[in-house]
Amino acid sequence: DPDQHAIEPLIPAGTTSPELVLPWPEDEMWFYTSGPHGGWGEGSAWSAIDVVPDEGYLGCQPAQAWATAAAPGLVIYSQDGEVMVDLDADGHEETGWVLFYLHVASQGRVAVDTRVRQGDRIGHPSCEGGFGDATHLHLARKYNGEWIAVDGPLPLVLSGWQFFSSGTSYEGSATRGDEQREPCECWDPERNGLAADR
């Protein structure tokens, strides 16, 4: 009976987003390549963004760079290119905040039951898992088992960068103070570069 496990309201009044940082090592610049789009396919909320490390076009070769934990938590899933980090560390994807990393290469990928601190290594971006025709990292959030749109009701903020949808899948912007970036399949520091300068 699904009603037996329903959480109502899904996002209770007073719920806040966890403090998240850009999911790569401090002082590295990565590039914002895709704006808000489905966390898992077209039918899910636009909860994901895509980024790539500063290594040029890699095809589907795994990157040398490391994706890292945007917040501390417990790794509850790690296979098929996917990693889930449970931020309340209760071991349940259906409760609290979960960060979802997609296209994480099998070699070097963090193991299930690992407790990660903010900044710990998750794995190398690749094409593994889901659909990907070029190496990148897909990052999304869930709360109480549901995909949470980048625009909110609880907006995605990483190291002070707030992400916005334009109303078209894969497009949008990121702003921090008077700085603005837009997704682009390019490596242009002024247009889509995001530095992890916590």
PDB file of N, CA, C and O in Angstrom, residues 111-159:
ATOM      1  N   ALA A 111      33.234   3.144  -2.828  1.00  0.00           N
ATOM      2  CA  ALA A 111      32.488   1.927  -2.508  1.00  0.00           C
ATOM      3  C   ALA A 111      31.264   2.224  -1.644  1.00  0.00           C
ATOM      4  O   ALA A 111      31.238   3.195  -0.881  1.00  0.00           O
ATOM      5  N   VAL A 112      30.257   1.350  -1.761  1.00  0.00           N
ATOM      6  CA  VAL A 112      29.082   1.416  -0.893  1.00  0.00           C
ATOM      7  C   VAL A 112      29.522   1.320   0.569  1.00  0.00           C
ATOM      8  O   VAL A 112      30.511   0.660   0.888  1.00  0.00           O
ATOM      9  N   ASP A 113      28.804   1.981   1.438  1.00  0.00           N
ATOM     10  CA  ASP A 113      29.034   2.024   2.890  1.00  0.00           C
ATOM     11  C   ASP A 113      30.223   2.897   3.289  1.00  0.00           C
ATOM     12  O   ASP A 113      30.602   2.923   4.458  1.00  0.00           O
ATOM     13  N   THR A 114      30.783   3.633   2.330  1.00  0.00           N
ATOM     14  CA  THR A 114      31.844   4.581   2.666  1.00  0.00           C
ATOM     15  C   THR A 114      31.213   5.857   3.206  1.00  0.00           C
ATOM     16  O   THR A 114      30.276   6.389   2.622  1.00  0.00           O
ATOM     17  N   ARG A 115      31.725   6.329   4.325  1.00  0.00           N
ATOM     18  CA  ARG A 115      31.299   7.635   4.834  1.00  0.00           C
ATOM     19  C   ARG A 115      32.246   8.676   4.247  1.00  0.00           C
ATOM     20  O   ARG A 115      33.454   8.594   4.451  1.00  0.00           O
ATOM     21  N   VAL A 116      31.674   9.601   3.506  1.00  0.00           N
ATOM     22  CA  VAL A 116      32.493  10.627   2.861  1.00  0.00           C
ATOM     23  C   VAL A 116      32.331  11.957   3.573  1.00  0.00           C
ATOM     24  O   VAL A 116      31.267  12.274   4.107  1.00  0.00           O
ATOM     25  N   ARG A 117      33.407  12.711   3.584  1.00  0.00           N
ATOM     26  CA  ARG A 117      33.377  14.091   4.047  1.00  0.00           C
ATOM     27  C   ARG A 117      33.290  14.983   2.825  1.00  0.00           C
ATOM     28  O   ARG A 117      33.625  14.562   1.716  1.00  0.00           O
ATOM     29  N   GLN A 118      32.862  16.209   3.016  1.00  0.00           N
ATOM     30  CA  GLN A 118      32.821  17.149   1.910  1.00  0.00           C
ATOM     31  C   GLN A 118      34.212  17.234   1.287  1.00  0.00           C
ATOM     32  O   GLN A 118      35.203  17.414   1.987  1.00  0.00           O
ATOM     33  N   GLY A 119      34.292  17.049  -0.026  1.00  0.00           N
ATOM     34  CA  GLY A 119      35.568  17.108  -0.734  1.00  0.00           C
ATOM     35  C   GLY A 119      36.231  15.766  -0.956  1.00  0.00           C
ATOM     36  O   GLY A 119      37.207  15.676  -1.706  1.00  0.00           O
ATOM     37  N   ASP A 120      35.733  14.691  -0.322  1.00  0.00           N
ATOM     38  CA  ASP A 120      36.310  13.357  -0.559  1.00  0.00           C
ATOM     39  C   ASP A 120      36.013  12.886  -1.983  1.00  0.00           C
ATOM     40  O   ASP A 120      34.998  13.255  -2.581  1.00  0.00           O
ATOM     41  N   ARG A 121      36.875  12.019  -2.484  1.00  0.00           N
ATOM     42  CA  ARG A 121      36.744  11.541  -3.867  1.00  0.00           C
ATOM     43  C   ARG A 121      35.544  10.606  -4.043  1.00  0.00           C
ATOM     44  O   ARG A 121      35.341   9.688  -3.257  1.00  0.00           O
ATOM     45  N   ILE A 122      34.803  10.856  -5.125  1.00  0.00           N
ATOM     46  CA  ILE A 122      33.666  10.013  -5.525  1.00  0.00           C
ATOM     47  C   ILE A 122      34.071   9.111  -6.691  1.00  0.00           C
ATOM     48  O   ILE A 122      33.746   7.932  -6.719  1.00  0.00           O
ATOM     49  N   GLY A 123      34.775   9.663  -7.668  1.00  0.00           N
ATOM     50  CA  GLY A 123      35.209   8.888  -8.830  1.00  0.00           C
ATOM     51  C   GLY A 123      35.510   9.798 -10.003  1.00  0.00           C
ATOM     52  O   GLY A 123      35.454  11.030  -9.883  1.00  0.00           O
ATOM     53  N   HIS A 124      35.822   9.183 -11.142  1.00  0.00           N
ATOM     54  CA  HIS A 124      36.180   9.931 -12.352  1.00  0.00           C
ATOM     55  C   HIS A 124      34.986  10.046 -13.287  1.00  0.00           C
ATOM     56  O   HIS A 124      34.327   9.038 -13.582  1.00  0.00           O
ATOM     57  N   PRO A 125      34.684  11.240 -13.812  1.00  0.00           N
ATOM     58  CA  PRO A 125      33.638  11.365 -14.822  1.00  0.00           C
ATOM     59  C   PRO A 125      33.955  10.497 -16.038  1.00  0.00           C
ATOM     60  O   PRO A 125      35.120  10.310 -16.401  1.00  0.00           O
ATOM     61  N   SER A 126      32.892   9.976 -16.660  1.00  0.00           N
ATOM     62  CA  SER A 126      33.050   9.101 -17.822  1.00  0.00           C
ATOM     63  C   SER A 126      31.736   9.117 -18.597  1.00  0.00           C
ATOM     64  O   SER A 126      30.939  10.048 -18.455  1.00  0.00           O
ATOM     65  N   CYS A 127      31.494   8.076 -19.384  1.00  0.00           N
ATOM     66  CA  CYS A 127      30.206   7.884 -20.065  1.00  0.00           C
ATOM     67  C   CYS A 127      29.415   6.745 -19.438  1.00  0.00           C
ATOM     68  O   CYS A 127      28.316   6.431 -19.908  1.00  0.00           O
ATOM     69  N   GLU A 128      29.953   6.091 -18.421  1.00  0.00           N
ATOM     70  CA  GLU A 128      29.289   4.907 -17.853  1.00  0.00           C
ATOM     71  C   GLU A 128      27.942   5.261 -17.239  1.00  0.00           C
ATOM     72  O   GLU A 128      27.797   6.311 -16.622  1.00  0.00           O
ATOM     73  N   GLY A 129      26.970   4.372 -17.416  1.00  0.00           N
ATOM     74  CA  GLY A 129      25.653   4.543 -16.828  1.00  0.00           C
ATOM     75  C   GLY A 129      24.805   5.530 -17.604  1.00  0.00           C
ATOM     76  O   GLY A 129      25.297   6.520 -18.134  1.00  0.00           O
ATOM     77  N   GLY A 130      23.519   5.233 -17.695  1.00  0.00           N
ATOM     78  CA  GLY A 130      22.609   6.147 -18.377  1.00  0.00           C
ATOM     79  C   GLY A 130      23.009   6.358 -19.813  1.00  0.00           C
ATOM     80  O   GLY A 130      23.645   5.518 -20.443  1.00  0.00           O
ATOM     81  N   PHE A 131      22.633   7.516 -20.362  1.00  0.00           N
ATOM     82  CA  PHE A 131      22.976   7.847 -21.740  1.00  0.00           C
ATOM     83  C   PHE A 131      23.997   8.959 -21.734  1.00  0.00           C
ATOM     84  O   PHE A 131      23.764  10.014 -21.154  1.00  0.00           O
ATOM     85  N   GLY A 132      25.120   8.727 -22.364  1.00  0.00           N
ATOM     86  CA  GLY A 132      26.140   9.761 -22.477  1.00  0.00           C
ATOM     87  C   GLY A 132      27.007   9.492 -23.687  1.00  0.00           C
ATOM     88  O   GLY A 132      27.517   8.390 -23.843  1.00  0.00           O
ATOM     89  N   ASP A 133      27.161  10.486 -24.560  1.00  0.00           N
ATOM     90  CA  ASP A 133      28.011  10.295 -25.737  1.00  0.00           C
ATOM     91  C   ASP A 133      29.338  11.029 -25.590  1.00  0.00           C
ATOM     92  O   ASP A 133      30.133  11.076 -26.518  1.00  0.00           O
ATOM     93  N   ALA A 134      29.582  11.583 -24.410  1.00  0.00           N
ATOM     94  CA  ALA A 134      30.866  12.214 -24.103  1.00  0.00           C
ATOM     95  C   ALA A 134      31.023  12.245 -22.586  1.00  0.00           C
ATOM     96  O   ALA A 134      30.039  12.358 -21.854  1.00  0.00           O
ATOM     97  N   THR A 135      32.245  12.153 -22.143  1.00  0.00           N
ATOM     98  CA  THR A 135      32.544  12.156 -20.709  1.00  0.00           C
ATOM     99  C   THR A 135      32.031  13.432 -20.043  1.00  0.00           C
ATOM    100  O   THR A 135      32.288  14.538 -20.528  1.00  0.00           O
ATOM    101  N   HIS A 136      31.289  13.264 -18.959  1.00  0.00           N
ATOM    102  CA  HIS A 136      30.835  14.389 -18.150  1.00  0.00           C
ATOM    103  C   HIS A 136      30.311  13.858 -16.819  1.00  0.00           C
ATOM    104  O   HIS A 136      30.188  12.650 -16.632  1.00  0.00           O
ATOM    105  N   LEU A 137      30.017  14.764 -15.907  1.00  0.00           N
ATOM    106  CA  LEU A 137      29.401  14.416 -14.628  1.00  0.00           C
ATOM    107  C   LEU A 137      28.004  15.015 -14.593  1.00  0.00           C
ATOM    108  O   LEU A 137      27.824  16.207 -14.860  1.00  0.00           O
ATOM    109  N   HIS A 138      27.025  14.178 -14.277  1.00  0.00           N
ATOM    110  CA  HIS A 138      25.626  14.572 -14.120  1.00  0.00           C
ATOM    111  C   HIS A 138      25.362  14.559 -12.622  1.00  0.00           C
ATOM    112  O   HIS A 138      25.593  13.557 -11.956  1.00  0.00           O
ATOM    113  N   LEU A 139      24.921  15.682 -12.071  1.00  0.00           N
ATOM    114  CA  LEU A 139      24.667  15.791 -10.629  1.00  0.00           C
ATOM    115  C   LEU A 139      23.223  16.221 -10.413  1.00  0.00           C
ATOM    116  O   LEU A 139      22.753  17.178 -11.033  1.00  0.00           O
ATOM    117  N   ALA A 140      22.527  15.497  -9.526  1.00  0.00           N
ATOM    118  CA  ALA A 140      21.137  15.828  -9.208  1.00  0.00           C
ATOM    119  C   ALA A 140      20.885  15.606  -7.721  1.00  0.00           C
ATOM    120  O   ALA A 140      21.691  14.979  -7.033  1.00  0.00           O
ATOM    121  N   ARG A 141      19.727  16.119  -7.244  1.00  0.00           N
ATOM    122  CA  ARG A 141      19.346  15.966  -5.835  1.00  0.00           C
ATOM    123  C   ARG A 141      17.970  15.314  -5.730  1.00  0.00           C
ATOM    124  O   ARG A 141      17.105  15.508  -6.579  1.00  0.00           O
ATOM    125  N   LYS A 142      17.796  14.566  -4.632  1.00  0.00           N
ATOM    126  CA  LYS A 142      16.490  14.023  -4.278  1.00  0.00           C
ATOM    127  C   LYS A 142      16.205  14.401  -2.824  1.00  0.00           C
ATOM    128  O   LYS A 142      17.133  14.514  -2.015  1.00  0.00           O
ATOM    129  N   TYR A 143      14.924  14.564  -2.535  1.00  0.00           N
ATOM    130  CA  TYR A 143      14.514  14.775  -1.141  1.00  0.00           C
ATOM    131  C   TYR A 143      13.308  13.881  -0.888  1.00  0.00           C
ATOM    132  O   TYR A 143      12.339  13.897  -1.653  1.00  0.00           O
ATOM    133  N   ASN A 144      13.373  13.078   0.160  1.00  0.00           N
ATOM    134  CA  ASN A 144      12.324  12.104   0.471  1.00  0.00           C
ATOM    135  C   ASN A 144      11.968  11.253  -0.755  1.00  0.00           C
ATOM    136  O   ASN A 144      10.804  10.944  -1.002  1.00  0.00           O
ATOM    137  N   GLY A 145      12.999  10.893  -1.514  1.00  0.00           N
ATOM    138  CA  GLY A 145      12.823   9.993  -2.649  1.00  0.00           C
ATOM    139  C   GLY A 145      12.367  10.636  -3.935  1.00  0.00           C
ATOM    140  O   GLY A 145      12.202   9.951  -4.944  1.00  0.00           O
ATOM    141  N   GLU A 146      12.167  11.951  -3.951  1.00  0.00           N
ATOM    142  CA  GLU A 146      11.685  12.643  -5.153  1.00  0.00           C
ATOM    143  C   GLU A 146      12.753  13.592  -5.685  1.00  0.00           C
ATOM    144  O   GLU A 146      13.452  14.255  -4.915  1.00  0.00           O
ATOM    145  N   TRP A 147      12.842  13.666  -7.018  1.00  0.00           N
ATOM    146  CA  TRP A 147      13.776  14.590  -7.646  1.00  0.00           C
ATOM    147  C   TRP A 147      13.347  16.017  -7.325  1.00  0.00           C
ATOM    148  O   TRP A 147      12.177  16.359  -7.422  1.00  0.00           O
ATOM    149  N   ILE A 148      14.305  16.850  -6.944  1.00  0.00           N
ATOM    150  CA  ILE A 148      14.027  18.250  -6.609  1.00  0.00           C
ATOM    151  C   ILE A 148      14.599  19.135  -7.714  1.00  0.00           C
ATOM    152  O   ILE A 148      15.800  19.127  -7.983  1.00  0.00           O
ATOM    153  N   ALA A 149      13.711  19.891  -8.350  1.00  0.00           N
ATOM    154  CA  ALA A 149      14.119  20.747  -9.468  1.00  0.00           C
ATOM    155  C   ALA A 149      15.198  21.730  -9.042  1.00  0.00           C
ATOM    156  O   ALA A 149      15.202  22.226  -7.905  1.00  0.00           O
ATOM    157  N   VAL A 150      16.102  22.001  -9.970  1.00  0.00           N
ATOM    158  CA  VAL A 150      17.195  22.945  -9.727  1.00  0.00           C
ATOM    159  C   VAL A 150      16.647  24.303  -9.285  1.00  0.00           C
ATOM    160  O   VAL A 150      17.196  24.943  -8.388  1.00  0.00           O
ATOM    161  N   ASP A 151      15.536  24.733  -9.902  1.00  0.00           N
ATOM    162  CA  ASP A 151      14.930  26.023  -9.577  1.00  0.00           C
ATOM    163  C   ASP A 151      14.191  26.033  -8.250  1.00  0.00           C
ATOM    164  O   ASP A 151      13.759  27.064  -7.787  1.00  0.00           O
ATOM    165  N   GLY A 152      13.988  24.901  -7.657  1.00  0.00           N
ATOM    166  CA  GLY A 152      13.316  24.876  -6.375  1.00  0.00           C
ATOM    167  C   GLY A 152      12.071  24.018  -6.422  1.00  0.00           C
ATOM    168  O   GLY A 152      11.858  23.321  -7.385  1.00  0.00           O
ATOM    169  N   PRO A 153      11.314  23.991  -5.372  1.00  0.00           N
ATOM    170  CA  PRO A 153      11.163  25.042  -4.379  1.00  0.00           C
ATOM    171  C   PRO A 153      12.393  25.302  -3.496  1.00  0.00           C
ATOM    172  O   PRO A 153      12.446  26.312  -2.805  1.00  0.00           O
ATOM    173  N   LEU A 154      13.367  24.410  -3.497  1.00  0.00           N
ATOM    174  CA  LEU A 154      14.622  24.633  -2.786  1.00  0.00           C
ATOM    175  C   LEU A 154      15.724  24.667  -3.841  1.00  0.00           C
ATOM    176  O   LEU A 154      16.108  23.640  -4.385  1.00  0.00           O
ATOM    177  N   PRO A 155      16.217  25.871  -4.195  1.00  0.00           N
ATOM    178  CA  PRO A 155      17.130  25.990  -5.329  1.00  0.00           C
ATOM    179  C   PRO A 155      18.471  25.290  -5.100  1.00  0.00           C
ATOM    180  O   PRO A 155      18.923  25.132  -3.974  1.00  0.00           O
ATOM    181  N   LEU A 156      19.086  24.869  -6.217  1.00  0.00           N
ATOM    182  CA  LEU A 156      20.419  24.265  -6.172  1.00  0.00           C
ATOM    183  C   LEU A 156      21.455  25.374  -6.085  1.00  0.00           C
ATOM    184  O   LEU A 156      21.525  26.242  -6.963  1.00  0.00           O
ATOM    185  N   VAL A 157      22.260  25.329  -5.014  1.00  0.00           N
ATOM    186  CA  VAL A 157      23.345  26.287  -4.813  1.00  0.00           C
ATOM    187  C   VAL A 157      24.593  25.474  -4.501  1.00  0.00           C
ATOM    188  O   VAL A 157      24.604  24.663  -3.580  1.00  0.00           O
ATOM    189  N   LEU A 158      25.653  25.692  -5.291  1.00  0.00           N
ATOM    190  CA  LEU A 158      26.924  25.000  -5.114  1.00  0.00           C
ATOM    191  C   LEU A 158      28.030  26.040  -4.978  1.00  0.00           C
ATOM    192  O   LEU A 158      28.275  26.794  -5.926  1.00  0.00           O
ATOM    193  N   SER A 159      28.674  26.108  -3.831  1.00  0.00           N
ATOM    194  CA  SER A 159      29.746  27.096  -3.584  1.00  0.00           C
ATOM    195  C   SER A 159      29.287  28.515  -3.914  1.00  0.00           C
ATOM    196  O   SER A 159      30.047  29.308  -4.472  1.00  0.00           O
TER     197      SER A 159
END
